[in-house]
XYZ file of C-alpha atoms in Angstrom:
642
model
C 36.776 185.946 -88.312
C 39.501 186.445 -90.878
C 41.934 188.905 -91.752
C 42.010 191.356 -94.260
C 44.984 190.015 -95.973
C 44.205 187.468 -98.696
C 47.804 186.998 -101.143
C 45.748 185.381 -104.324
C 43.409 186.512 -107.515
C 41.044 184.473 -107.142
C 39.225 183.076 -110.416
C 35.882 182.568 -111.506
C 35.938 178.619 -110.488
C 37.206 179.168 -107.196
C 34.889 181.792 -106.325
C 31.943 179.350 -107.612
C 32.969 176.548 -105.424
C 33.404 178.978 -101.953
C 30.291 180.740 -103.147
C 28.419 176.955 -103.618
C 25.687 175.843 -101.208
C 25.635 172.439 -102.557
C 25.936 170.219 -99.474
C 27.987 167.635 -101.762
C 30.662 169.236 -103.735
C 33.739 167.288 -105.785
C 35.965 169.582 -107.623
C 37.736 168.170 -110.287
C 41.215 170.243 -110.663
C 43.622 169.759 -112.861
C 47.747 169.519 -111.926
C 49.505 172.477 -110.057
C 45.912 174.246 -109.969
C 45.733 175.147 -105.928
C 43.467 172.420 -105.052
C 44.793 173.041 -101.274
C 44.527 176.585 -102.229
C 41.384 176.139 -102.960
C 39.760 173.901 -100.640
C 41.541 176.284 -97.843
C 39.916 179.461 -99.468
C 35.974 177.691 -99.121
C 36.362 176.479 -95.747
C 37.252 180.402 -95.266
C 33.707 181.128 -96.835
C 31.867 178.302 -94.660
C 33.603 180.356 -91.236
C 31.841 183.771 -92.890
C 28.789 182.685 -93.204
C 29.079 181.246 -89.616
C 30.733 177.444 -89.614
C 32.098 176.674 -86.237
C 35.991 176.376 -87.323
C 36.021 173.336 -84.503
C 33.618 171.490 -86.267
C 35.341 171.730 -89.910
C 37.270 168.793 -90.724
C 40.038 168.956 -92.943
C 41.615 165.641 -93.826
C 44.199 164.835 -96.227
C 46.106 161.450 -97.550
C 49.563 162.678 -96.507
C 51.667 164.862 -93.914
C 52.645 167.304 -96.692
C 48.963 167.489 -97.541
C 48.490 168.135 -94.192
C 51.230 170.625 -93.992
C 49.978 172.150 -97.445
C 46.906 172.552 -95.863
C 47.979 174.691 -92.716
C 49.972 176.666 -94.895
C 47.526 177.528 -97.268
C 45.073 178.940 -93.761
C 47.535 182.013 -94.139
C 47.750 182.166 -97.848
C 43.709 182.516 -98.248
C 44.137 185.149 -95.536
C 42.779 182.678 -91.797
C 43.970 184.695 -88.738
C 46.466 182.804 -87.062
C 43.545 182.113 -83.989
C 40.947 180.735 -86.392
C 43.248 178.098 -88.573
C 44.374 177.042 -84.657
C 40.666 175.912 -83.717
C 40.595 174.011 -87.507
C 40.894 170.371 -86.906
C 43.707 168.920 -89.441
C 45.161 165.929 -90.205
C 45.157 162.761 -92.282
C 42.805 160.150 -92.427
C 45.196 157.715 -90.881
C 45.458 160.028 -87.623
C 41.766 160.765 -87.403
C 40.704 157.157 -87.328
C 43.702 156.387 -85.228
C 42.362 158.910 -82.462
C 38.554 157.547 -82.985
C 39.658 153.508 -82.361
C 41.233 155.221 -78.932
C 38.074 156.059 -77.632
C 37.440 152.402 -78.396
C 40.781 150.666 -77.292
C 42.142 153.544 -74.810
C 45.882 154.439 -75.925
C 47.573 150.788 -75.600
C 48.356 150.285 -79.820
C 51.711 151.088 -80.930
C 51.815 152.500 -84.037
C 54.613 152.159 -86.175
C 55.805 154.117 -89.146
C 58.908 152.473 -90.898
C 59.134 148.772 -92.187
C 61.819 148.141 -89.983
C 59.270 148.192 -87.463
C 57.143 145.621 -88.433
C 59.823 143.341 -89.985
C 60.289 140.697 -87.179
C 56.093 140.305 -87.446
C 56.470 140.039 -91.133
C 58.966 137.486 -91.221
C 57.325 135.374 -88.267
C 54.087 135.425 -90.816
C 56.253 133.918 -93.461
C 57.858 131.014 -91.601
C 54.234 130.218 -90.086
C 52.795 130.693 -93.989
C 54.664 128.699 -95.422
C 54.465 125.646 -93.000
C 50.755 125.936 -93.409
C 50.559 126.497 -97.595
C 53.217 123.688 -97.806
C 51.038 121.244 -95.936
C 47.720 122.215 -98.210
C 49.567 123.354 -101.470
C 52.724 121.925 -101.761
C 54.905 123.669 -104.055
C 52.874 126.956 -104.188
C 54.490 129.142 -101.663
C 57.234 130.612 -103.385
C 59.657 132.311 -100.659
C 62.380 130.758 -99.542
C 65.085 131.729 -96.491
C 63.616 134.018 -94.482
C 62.056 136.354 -96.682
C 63.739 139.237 -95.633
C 64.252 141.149 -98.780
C 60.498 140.447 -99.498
C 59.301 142.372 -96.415
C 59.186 146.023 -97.899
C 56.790 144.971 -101.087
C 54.993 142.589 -98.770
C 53.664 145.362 -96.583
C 53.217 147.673 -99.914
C 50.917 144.671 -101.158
C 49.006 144.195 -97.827
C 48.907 148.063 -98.181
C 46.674 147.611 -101.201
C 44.603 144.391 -99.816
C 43.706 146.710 -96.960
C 43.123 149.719 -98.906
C 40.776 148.086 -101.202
C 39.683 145.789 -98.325
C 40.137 142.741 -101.267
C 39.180 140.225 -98.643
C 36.224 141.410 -97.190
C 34.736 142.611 -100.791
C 34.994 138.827 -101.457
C 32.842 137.973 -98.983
C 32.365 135.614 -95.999
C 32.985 132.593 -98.439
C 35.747 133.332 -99.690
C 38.619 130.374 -99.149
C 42.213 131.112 -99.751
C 43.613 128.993 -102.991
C 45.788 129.435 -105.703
C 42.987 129.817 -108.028
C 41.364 132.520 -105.515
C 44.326 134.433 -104.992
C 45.204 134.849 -108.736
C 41.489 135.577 -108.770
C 41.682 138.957 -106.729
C 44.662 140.204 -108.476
C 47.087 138.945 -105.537
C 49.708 135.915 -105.361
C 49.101 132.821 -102.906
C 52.385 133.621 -100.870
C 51.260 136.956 -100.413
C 47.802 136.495 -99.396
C 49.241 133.281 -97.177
C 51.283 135.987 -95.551
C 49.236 138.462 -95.384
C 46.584 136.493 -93.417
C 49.286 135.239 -90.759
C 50.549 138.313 -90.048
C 47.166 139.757 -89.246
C 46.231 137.169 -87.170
C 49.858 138.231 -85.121
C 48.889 141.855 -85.805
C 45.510 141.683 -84.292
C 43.636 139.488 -81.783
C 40.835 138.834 -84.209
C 40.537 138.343 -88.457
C 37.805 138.879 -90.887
C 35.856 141.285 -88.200
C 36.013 139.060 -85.433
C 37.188 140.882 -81.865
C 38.311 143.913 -81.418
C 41.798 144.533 -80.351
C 45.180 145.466 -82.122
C 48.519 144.380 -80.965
C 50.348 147.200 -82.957
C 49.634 149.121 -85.850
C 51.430 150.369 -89.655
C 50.796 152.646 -92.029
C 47.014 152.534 -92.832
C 46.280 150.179 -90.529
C 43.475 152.416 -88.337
C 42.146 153.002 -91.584
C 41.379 149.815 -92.283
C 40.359 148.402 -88.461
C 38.086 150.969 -88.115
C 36.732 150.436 -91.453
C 36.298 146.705 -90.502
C 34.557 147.797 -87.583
C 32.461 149.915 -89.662
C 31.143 146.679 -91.490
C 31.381 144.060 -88.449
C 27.883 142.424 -87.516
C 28.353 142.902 -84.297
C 30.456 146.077 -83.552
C 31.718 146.872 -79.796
C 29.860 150.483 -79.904
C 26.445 151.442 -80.590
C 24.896 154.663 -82.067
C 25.178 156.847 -78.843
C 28.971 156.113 -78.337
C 29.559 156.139 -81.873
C 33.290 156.500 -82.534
C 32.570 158.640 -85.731
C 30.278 160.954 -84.089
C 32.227 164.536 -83.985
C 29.439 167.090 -84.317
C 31.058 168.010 -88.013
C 29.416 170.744 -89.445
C 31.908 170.296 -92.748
C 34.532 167.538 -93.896
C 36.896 169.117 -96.460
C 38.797 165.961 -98.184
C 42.184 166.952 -99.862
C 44.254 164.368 -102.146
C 40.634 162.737 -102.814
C 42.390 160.732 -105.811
C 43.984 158.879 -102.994
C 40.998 157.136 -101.774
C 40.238 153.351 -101.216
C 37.583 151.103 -100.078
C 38.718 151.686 -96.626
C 38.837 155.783 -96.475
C 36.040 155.653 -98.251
C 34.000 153.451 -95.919
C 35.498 155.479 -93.113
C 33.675 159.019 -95.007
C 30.578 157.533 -96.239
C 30.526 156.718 -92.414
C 31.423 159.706 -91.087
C 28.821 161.485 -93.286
C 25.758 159.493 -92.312
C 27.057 160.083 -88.275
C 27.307 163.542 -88.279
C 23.632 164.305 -89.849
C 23.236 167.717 -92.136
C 27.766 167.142 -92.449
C 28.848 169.042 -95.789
C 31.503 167.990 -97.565
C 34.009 169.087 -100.341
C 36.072 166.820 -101.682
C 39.011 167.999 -103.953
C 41.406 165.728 -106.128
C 42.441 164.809 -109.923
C 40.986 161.557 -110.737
C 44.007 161.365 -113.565
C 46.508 160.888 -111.101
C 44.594 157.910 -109.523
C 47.774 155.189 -109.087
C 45.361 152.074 -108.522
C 48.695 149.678 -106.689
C 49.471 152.485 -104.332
C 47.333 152.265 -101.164
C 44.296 150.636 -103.589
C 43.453 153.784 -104.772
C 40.312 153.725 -106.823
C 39.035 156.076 -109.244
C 35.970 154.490 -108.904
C 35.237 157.354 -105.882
C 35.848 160.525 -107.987
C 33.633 159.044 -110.596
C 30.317 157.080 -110.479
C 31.241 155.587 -106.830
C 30.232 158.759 -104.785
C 27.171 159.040 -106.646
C 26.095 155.131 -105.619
C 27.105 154.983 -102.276
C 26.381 158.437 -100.856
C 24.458 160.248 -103.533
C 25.296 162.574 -106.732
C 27.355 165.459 -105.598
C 27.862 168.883 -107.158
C 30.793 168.266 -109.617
C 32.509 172.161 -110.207
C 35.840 172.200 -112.417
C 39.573 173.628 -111.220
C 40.864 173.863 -114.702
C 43.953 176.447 -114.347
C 47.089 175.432 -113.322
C 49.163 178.091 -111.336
C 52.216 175.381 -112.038
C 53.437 175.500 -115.558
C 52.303 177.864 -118.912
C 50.459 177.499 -122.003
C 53.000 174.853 -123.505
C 52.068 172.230 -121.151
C 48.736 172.579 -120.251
C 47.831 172.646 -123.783
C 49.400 168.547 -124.473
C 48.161 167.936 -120.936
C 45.044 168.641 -121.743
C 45.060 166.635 -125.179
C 46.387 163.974 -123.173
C 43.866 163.755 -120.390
C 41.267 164.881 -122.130
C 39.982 167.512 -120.577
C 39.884 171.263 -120.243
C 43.472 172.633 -118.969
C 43.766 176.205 -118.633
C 47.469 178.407 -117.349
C 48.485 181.095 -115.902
C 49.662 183.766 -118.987
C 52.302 184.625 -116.778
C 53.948 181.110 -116.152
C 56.488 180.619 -119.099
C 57.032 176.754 -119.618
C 58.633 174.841 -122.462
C 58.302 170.879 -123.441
C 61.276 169.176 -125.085
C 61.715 165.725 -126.752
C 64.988 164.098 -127.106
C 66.120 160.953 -128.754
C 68.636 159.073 -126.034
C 69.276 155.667 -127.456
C 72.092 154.537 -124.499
C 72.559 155.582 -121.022
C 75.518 157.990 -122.093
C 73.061 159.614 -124.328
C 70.893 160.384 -121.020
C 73.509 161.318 -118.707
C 74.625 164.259 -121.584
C 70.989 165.303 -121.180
C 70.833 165.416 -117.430
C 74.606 166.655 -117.145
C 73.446 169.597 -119.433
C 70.334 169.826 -117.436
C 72.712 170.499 -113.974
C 75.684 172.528 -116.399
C 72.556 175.137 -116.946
C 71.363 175.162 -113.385
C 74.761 175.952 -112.168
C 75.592 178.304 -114.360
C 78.902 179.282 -112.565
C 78.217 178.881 -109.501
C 78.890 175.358 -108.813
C 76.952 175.478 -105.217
C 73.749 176.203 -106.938
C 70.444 174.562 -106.481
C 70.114 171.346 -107.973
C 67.013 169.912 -106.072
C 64.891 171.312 -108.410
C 66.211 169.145 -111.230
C 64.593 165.631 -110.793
C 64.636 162.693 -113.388
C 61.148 160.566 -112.863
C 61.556 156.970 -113.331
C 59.129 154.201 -114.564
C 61.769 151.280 -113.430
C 64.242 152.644 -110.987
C 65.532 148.850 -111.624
C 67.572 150.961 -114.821
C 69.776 153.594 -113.205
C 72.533 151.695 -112.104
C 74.267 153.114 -115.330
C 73.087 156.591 -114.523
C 74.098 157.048 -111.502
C 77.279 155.212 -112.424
C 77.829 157.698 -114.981
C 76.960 160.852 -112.067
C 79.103 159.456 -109.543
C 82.078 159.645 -111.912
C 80.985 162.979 -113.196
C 81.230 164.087 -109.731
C 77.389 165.484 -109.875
C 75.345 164.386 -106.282
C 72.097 162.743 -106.853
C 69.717 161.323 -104.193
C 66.920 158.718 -104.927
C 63.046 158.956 -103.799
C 61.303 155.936 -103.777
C 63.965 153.449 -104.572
C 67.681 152.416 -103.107
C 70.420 153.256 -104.832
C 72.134 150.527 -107.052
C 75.370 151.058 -104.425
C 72.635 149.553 -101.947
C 70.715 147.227 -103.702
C 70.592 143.644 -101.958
C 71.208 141.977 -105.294
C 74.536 143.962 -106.513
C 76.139 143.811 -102.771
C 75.154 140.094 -102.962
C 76.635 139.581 -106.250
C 79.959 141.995 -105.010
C 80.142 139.702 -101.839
C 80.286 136.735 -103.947
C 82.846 138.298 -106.299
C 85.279 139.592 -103.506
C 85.690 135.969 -102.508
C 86.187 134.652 -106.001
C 88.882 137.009 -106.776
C 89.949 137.287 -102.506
C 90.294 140.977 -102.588
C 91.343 142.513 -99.799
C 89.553 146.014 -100.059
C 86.879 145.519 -97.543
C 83.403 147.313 -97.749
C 82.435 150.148 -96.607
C 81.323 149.586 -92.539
C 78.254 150.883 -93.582
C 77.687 148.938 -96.636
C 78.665 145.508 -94.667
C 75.861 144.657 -92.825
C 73.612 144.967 -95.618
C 75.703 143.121 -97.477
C 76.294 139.746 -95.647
C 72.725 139.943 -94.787
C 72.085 140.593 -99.040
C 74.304 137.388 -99.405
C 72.438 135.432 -96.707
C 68.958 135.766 -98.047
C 70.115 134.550 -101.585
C 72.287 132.028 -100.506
C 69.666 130.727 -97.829
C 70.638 128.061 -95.325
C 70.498 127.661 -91.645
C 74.659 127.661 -90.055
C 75.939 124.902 -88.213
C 74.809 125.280 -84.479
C 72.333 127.296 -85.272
C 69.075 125.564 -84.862
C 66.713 128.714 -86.544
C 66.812 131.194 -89.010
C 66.669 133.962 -86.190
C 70.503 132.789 -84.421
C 71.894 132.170 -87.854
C 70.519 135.870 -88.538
C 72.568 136.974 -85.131
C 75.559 135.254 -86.558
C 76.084 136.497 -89.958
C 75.286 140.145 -87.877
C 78.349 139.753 -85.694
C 80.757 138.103 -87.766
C 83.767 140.428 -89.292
C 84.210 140.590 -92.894
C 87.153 138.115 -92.675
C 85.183 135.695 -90.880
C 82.026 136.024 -93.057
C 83.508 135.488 -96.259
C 86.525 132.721 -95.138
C 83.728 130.709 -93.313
C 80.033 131.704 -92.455
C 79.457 132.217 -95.814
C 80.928 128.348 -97.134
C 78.690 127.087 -94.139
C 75.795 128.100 -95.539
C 76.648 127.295 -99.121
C 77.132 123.920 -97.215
C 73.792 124.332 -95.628
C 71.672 125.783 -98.305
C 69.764 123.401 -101.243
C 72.348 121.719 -103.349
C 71.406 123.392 -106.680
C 71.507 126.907 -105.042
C 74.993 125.903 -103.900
C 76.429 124.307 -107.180
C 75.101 127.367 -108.812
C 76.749 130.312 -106.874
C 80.786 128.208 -106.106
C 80.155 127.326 -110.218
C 79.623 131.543 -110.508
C 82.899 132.217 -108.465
C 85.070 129.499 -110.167
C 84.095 131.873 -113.040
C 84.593 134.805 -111.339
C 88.338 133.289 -109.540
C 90.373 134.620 -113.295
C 89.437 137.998 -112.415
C 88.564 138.223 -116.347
C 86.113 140.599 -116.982
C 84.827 139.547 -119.960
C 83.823 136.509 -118.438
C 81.506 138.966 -115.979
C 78.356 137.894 -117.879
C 78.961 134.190 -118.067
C 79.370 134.714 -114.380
C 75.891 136.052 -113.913
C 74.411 133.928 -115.811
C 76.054 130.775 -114.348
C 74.743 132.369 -111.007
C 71.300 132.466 -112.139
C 70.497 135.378 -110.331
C 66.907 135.557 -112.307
C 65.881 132.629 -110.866
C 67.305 133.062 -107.329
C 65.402 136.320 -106.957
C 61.919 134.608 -107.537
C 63.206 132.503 -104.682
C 63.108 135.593 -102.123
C 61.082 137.875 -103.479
C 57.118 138.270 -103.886
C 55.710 140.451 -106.534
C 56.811 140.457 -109.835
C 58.184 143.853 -110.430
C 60.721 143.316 -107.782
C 62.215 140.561 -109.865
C 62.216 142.661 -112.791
C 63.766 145.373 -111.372
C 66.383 142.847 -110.445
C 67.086 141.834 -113.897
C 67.347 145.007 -114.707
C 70.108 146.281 -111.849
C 72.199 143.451 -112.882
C 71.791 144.022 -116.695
C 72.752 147.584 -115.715
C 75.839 146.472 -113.790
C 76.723 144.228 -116.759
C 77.353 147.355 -118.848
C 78.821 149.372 -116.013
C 81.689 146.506 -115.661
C 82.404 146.395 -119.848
C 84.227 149.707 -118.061
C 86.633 148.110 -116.354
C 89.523 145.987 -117.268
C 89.241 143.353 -113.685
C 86.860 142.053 -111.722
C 88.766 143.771 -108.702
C 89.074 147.128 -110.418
C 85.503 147.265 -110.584
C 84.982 145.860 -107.416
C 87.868 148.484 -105.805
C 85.765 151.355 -108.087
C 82.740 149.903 -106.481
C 83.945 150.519 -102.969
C 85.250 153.614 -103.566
C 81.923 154.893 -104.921
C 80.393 153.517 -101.686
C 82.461 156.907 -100.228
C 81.548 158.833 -102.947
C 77.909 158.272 -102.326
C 78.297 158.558 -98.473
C 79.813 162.197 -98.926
C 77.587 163.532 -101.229
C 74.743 162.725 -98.752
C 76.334 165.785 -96.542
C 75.930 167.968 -99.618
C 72.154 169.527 -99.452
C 72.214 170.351 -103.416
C 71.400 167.061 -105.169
C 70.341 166.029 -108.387
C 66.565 163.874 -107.657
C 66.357 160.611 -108.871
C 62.792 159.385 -107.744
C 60.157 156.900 -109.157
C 57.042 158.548 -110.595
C 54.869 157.242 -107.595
C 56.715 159.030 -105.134
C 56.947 162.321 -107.362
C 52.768 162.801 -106.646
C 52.495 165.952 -104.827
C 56.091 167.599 -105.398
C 57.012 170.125 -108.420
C 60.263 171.113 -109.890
C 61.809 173.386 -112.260
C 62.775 170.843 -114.823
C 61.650 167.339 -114.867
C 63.336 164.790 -116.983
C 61.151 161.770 -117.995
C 63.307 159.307 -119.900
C 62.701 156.035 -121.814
C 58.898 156.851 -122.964
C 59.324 154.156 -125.215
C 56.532 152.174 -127.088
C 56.448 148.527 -125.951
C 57.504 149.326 -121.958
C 56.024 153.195 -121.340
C 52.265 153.017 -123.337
C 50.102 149.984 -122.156
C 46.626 150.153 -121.875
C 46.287 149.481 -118.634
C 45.010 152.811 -117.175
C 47.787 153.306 -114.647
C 50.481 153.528 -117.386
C 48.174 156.623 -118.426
C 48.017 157.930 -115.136
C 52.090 157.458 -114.140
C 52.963 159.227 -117.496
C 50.423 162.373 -116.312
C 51.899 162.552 -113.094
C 55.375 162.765 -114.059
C 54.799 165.019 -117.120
C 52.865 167.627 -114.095
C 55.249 167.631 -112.138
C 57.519 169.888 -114.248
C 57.037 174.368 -113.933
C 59.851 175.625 -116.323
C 61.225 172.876 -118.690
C 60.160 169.195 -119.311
C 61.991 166.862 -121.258
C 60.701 163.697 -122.424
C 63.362 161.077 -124.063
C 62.801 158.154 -126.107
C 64.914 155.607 -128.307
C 65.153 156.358 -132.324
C 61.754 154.892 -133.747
C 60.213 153.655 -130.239
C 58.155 156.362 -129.527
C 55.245 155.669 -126.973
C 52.042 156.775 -128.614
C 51.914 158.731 -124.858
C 54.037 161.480 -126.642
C 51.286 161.944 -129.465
C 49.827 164.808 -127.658
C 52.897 166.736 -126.833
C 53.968 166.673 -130.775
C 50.771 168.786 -132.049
């Protein structure tokens, strides 16, 4: 049933897990040590000793997981016939194609926010006419809320994934006080409610049938299914019944209440199912998804029973020199390949400038002297992407191309083209923005300034007006109409800013902001927290990037012609990565930069500060650096000093 050809030396801990008859098995691996690897080479050994390979399920969080997984079929040496008949995919496709058999194929599913924006933003105008009647005062958004729709469906991502609301039982009652009480705001959970009630045809369990669909969405309806009183199958058309001799879960660190509901589940269905579940409980990122360690640890024990818990300890990623602080940090056994040569470095960057030499010397040794060498495999792992408008400030003028994961660029941010908006009409420069840049831009300068336009009786025509005006037209009227229209604070605020602004003295930039209030104004259209401080931060960032510039309009003109800078070195397929540490789980590079592990803002207690700092320090296979200001060292770096 497989080939002869298997391309690994396989240790002693792998071989115990394939060799393992334990009908419950979680192995605990450490970073960059072939969990997929792994997890492919047993379901090999369950097909030798005669598994059906149709009835082996192998699920993971992700596409790449999913990809990693079909890829490591040939690696452990699977013909190319038996990984075919192996059932793959993520848990968000399997339970999609189970609620078919329930729904038939009607429910669009959607996979960017784009897609779902018009429902979010229909939730919030219905939201907030309902909270305002019951709570006046404590639904926060104002406009439209369209800046707050991407971490509004990252939030709902985590009420779903850790199914907040129906843990709190049939009682619960949506307040202030209750909201704060599960960890979420009132405007989100106000929201969040609406737009299921647009999303589906029934809340809190009640009915059956989506409208459409987003990213974890099956998940969680089927899940809710799962735990409905009354749900529309019974246990001979039971939608989780798939004659699985095996389920193999990859990425089990990602779990929630949901996937986890969904496996217990699937287990208890499919009577005499194995399973193997593979993760590393340290990079457990509790906001993303509602991820909960709680599964790799005493969870699976309580709700399905104690499994056989077998180690993964060496890392095939990086050497001796960081798996030893790794596993000082973590606290557990870390073991590397003697071949792997690695190296940890720790640098003292007290400005921006003093970073930038770092990372500039970083790409100056990748290049060499060939300056169309690789440069993806340099990445610089963020903790607040809110702080590299100065960085990537400093790369655009050095000429070095950089892309960002996770995060939009400064060039893009809404709150810097809202704040350049503002300032080209101050100063009336003529320099227009970039086409591509414009849109974004009036619709930036829209959401802050609020306001419906004259003869425009909703916020969806005025939308379709500041869409199709020109740049003249936006900024010589639409835009004073809806300073016009928009609360008379808001408006005294932002014409005060641009009277500021209208010397074109620079060093009255700051007075500018701070006449503008921009703090303030971004707790007005976003939701969570974190956005607004990452807003404070881009501006305090631009702040220095202007002490640069003698004008207002040189900056501005530098601005625009950085928006062309940026837009070419898109075509260029060797870029420096930029990326927050969340979306850095599950890729590896050469040399990883991790800047600012400061104490006071990089070593809380809270446990996902532990588990951000693990990731990113993993990710590296040659080289990590780790910088920190003179004397603010996080107490993080204590292990990587021994």
């Amino acid at each position: 049933m497989t080939s002869s050809r298997v391309i690994w030396k396989w240790t002693d801990e792998q071989n115990a897990i394939r060799a393992s008859r334990s009908n419950r098995i979680i192995v605990e691996a450490n970073a960059g040590a072939a969990k997929t690897t792994t997890a492919a080479f047993t379901i090999a050994g369950l097909i030798e000793r005669g598994a059906n390979p149709k009835k082996i399920l192998s699920l993971s969080f992700t596409r790449p997981g999913v990809k990693a997984f079909e890829a490591a079929f040939a690696r452990v040496g699977l013909s190319r016939d038996i990984a075919r008949q192996l059932p793959v995919g993520t848990v968000e496709d399997f339970c999609a194609s189970r609620l078919q058999r329930l729904e038939g194929s009607g429910v669009r599913r959607n996979e960017r926010a784009e897609d779902v924006a018009r429902a979010v933003i229909a939730a919030i105008a219905v939201a907030r006419e309902r909270a305002e009647g019951r709570f006046p005062g404590e639904f926060s958004l104002h406009g439209s809320g369209e800046l707050a729709v991407e971490g509004l469906l990252e939030e709902f991502g985590q009420i779903k994934g850790s199914m907040a609301l129906q843990r709190a039982g049939e009682y619960f009652s949506l307040t202030p006080q209750t909201a704060s009480d599960l960890g979420f705001s009132f405007t989100t959970l106000s929201v969040f409610r609406e737009y299921e009630r647009e999303r589906t045809a029934f809340l809190d369990g009640e009915g059956e049938q989506a409208r459409f669909r987003y990213q974890g969405d099956a998940t969680y309806d089927l899940a809710r299914l799962l735990l409905s009183d009354d749900p529309p199958f019974s246990s001979e058309n039971h939608p989780l019944w798939v004659g699985a001799e095996a389920v193999v879960f990859d990425e089990m660190h990602d779990c929630n209440w949901a996937i986890f509901t969904v496996l217990k589940t699937l287990l208890e269905v499919n009577d005499g199912c194995a399973f193997l579940g593979v993760g590393d409980r340290d990079q457990v990122i509790h906001a993303k998804d509602g991820a909960d360690s709680y599964f790799m640890k005493d969870g699976f024990d309580i709700e399905i029973g104690e499994p056989k818990r077998l180690p993964l300890t060496l890392t095939h990623r990086f050497g001796e020199s960081l798996a030893r602080p790794l596993g000082s940090f973590s606290g557990k056994a870390y073991a590397a390949n003697k071949d792997r040569k690695s190296a940890v470095e720790i640098k003292v960057t007290n400005t921006t400038e003093e970073l930038l030499y770092v990372v500039e010397e970083a790409a100056r040794s990748r290049r060499g002297l060939d300056e169309d060498s690789d440069l993806q495999d340099l990445a610089v792992l963020l903790r607040h992407p809110g702080s590299t408008v100065e960085l990537e400030h400093f790369l655009i003028v050095k000429g070095l191309p950089y892309e960002t994961i996770g995060f939009k660029s400064f060039l893009e941010r809404p709150e810097i083209l809202f704040i350049r908006m503002l300032l080209t009409v101050a100063v009336d420069l003529q320099a227009k923005f970039d086409a591509g840049m414009l849109l974004a831009a009036k619709r930036a300068t829209w959401q802050f300034v609020g306001g419906v336009l004259p003869g425009a009786t909703t916020a969806g025509e005025t939308e379709k007006i500041v869409e199709s005006a020109t740049e003249e037209n936006f900024r010589s009227f639409a835009l004073h109409d809806l300073l016009r229209a928009t609360e008379p604070r808001v408006s005294e605020r932002i014409l005060g800013a641009m009277a500021l602004a209208s010397n074109n003295n620079i060093a009255d930039f700051s007075k500018v902001i701070s006449a503008l209030g921009i703090n303030e104004m971004a707790r007005r259209v976003f939701v969570r927290g974190s956005d607004v401080e990452e807003v404070e931060s881009s501006i305090s960032g631009l702040l220095s990037v202007a002490k640069r510039y003698a004008s207002i309009d040189s900056l501005l003109n530098a601005l625009l012609q950085y928006d062309y800078a940026a837009k070419s070195k898109k075509q260029k397929e060797s870029r420096i990565v930029l990326s927050t540490i969340e979306s850095s789980k599950g890729l590896e590079f050469d040399h990883v930069i991790v800047p600012g592990v400061n104490a006071g803002s990089f070593d809380g207690k809270n446990p996902d500060e532990r588990n951000l700092f693990y990731v990113a320090t993993s990710r590296a296979r040659n080289l990590l650096t780790i910088t920190h200001a003179t004397e603010r060292a996080s107490r993080f770096l204590a292990s990587f000093r021994q």
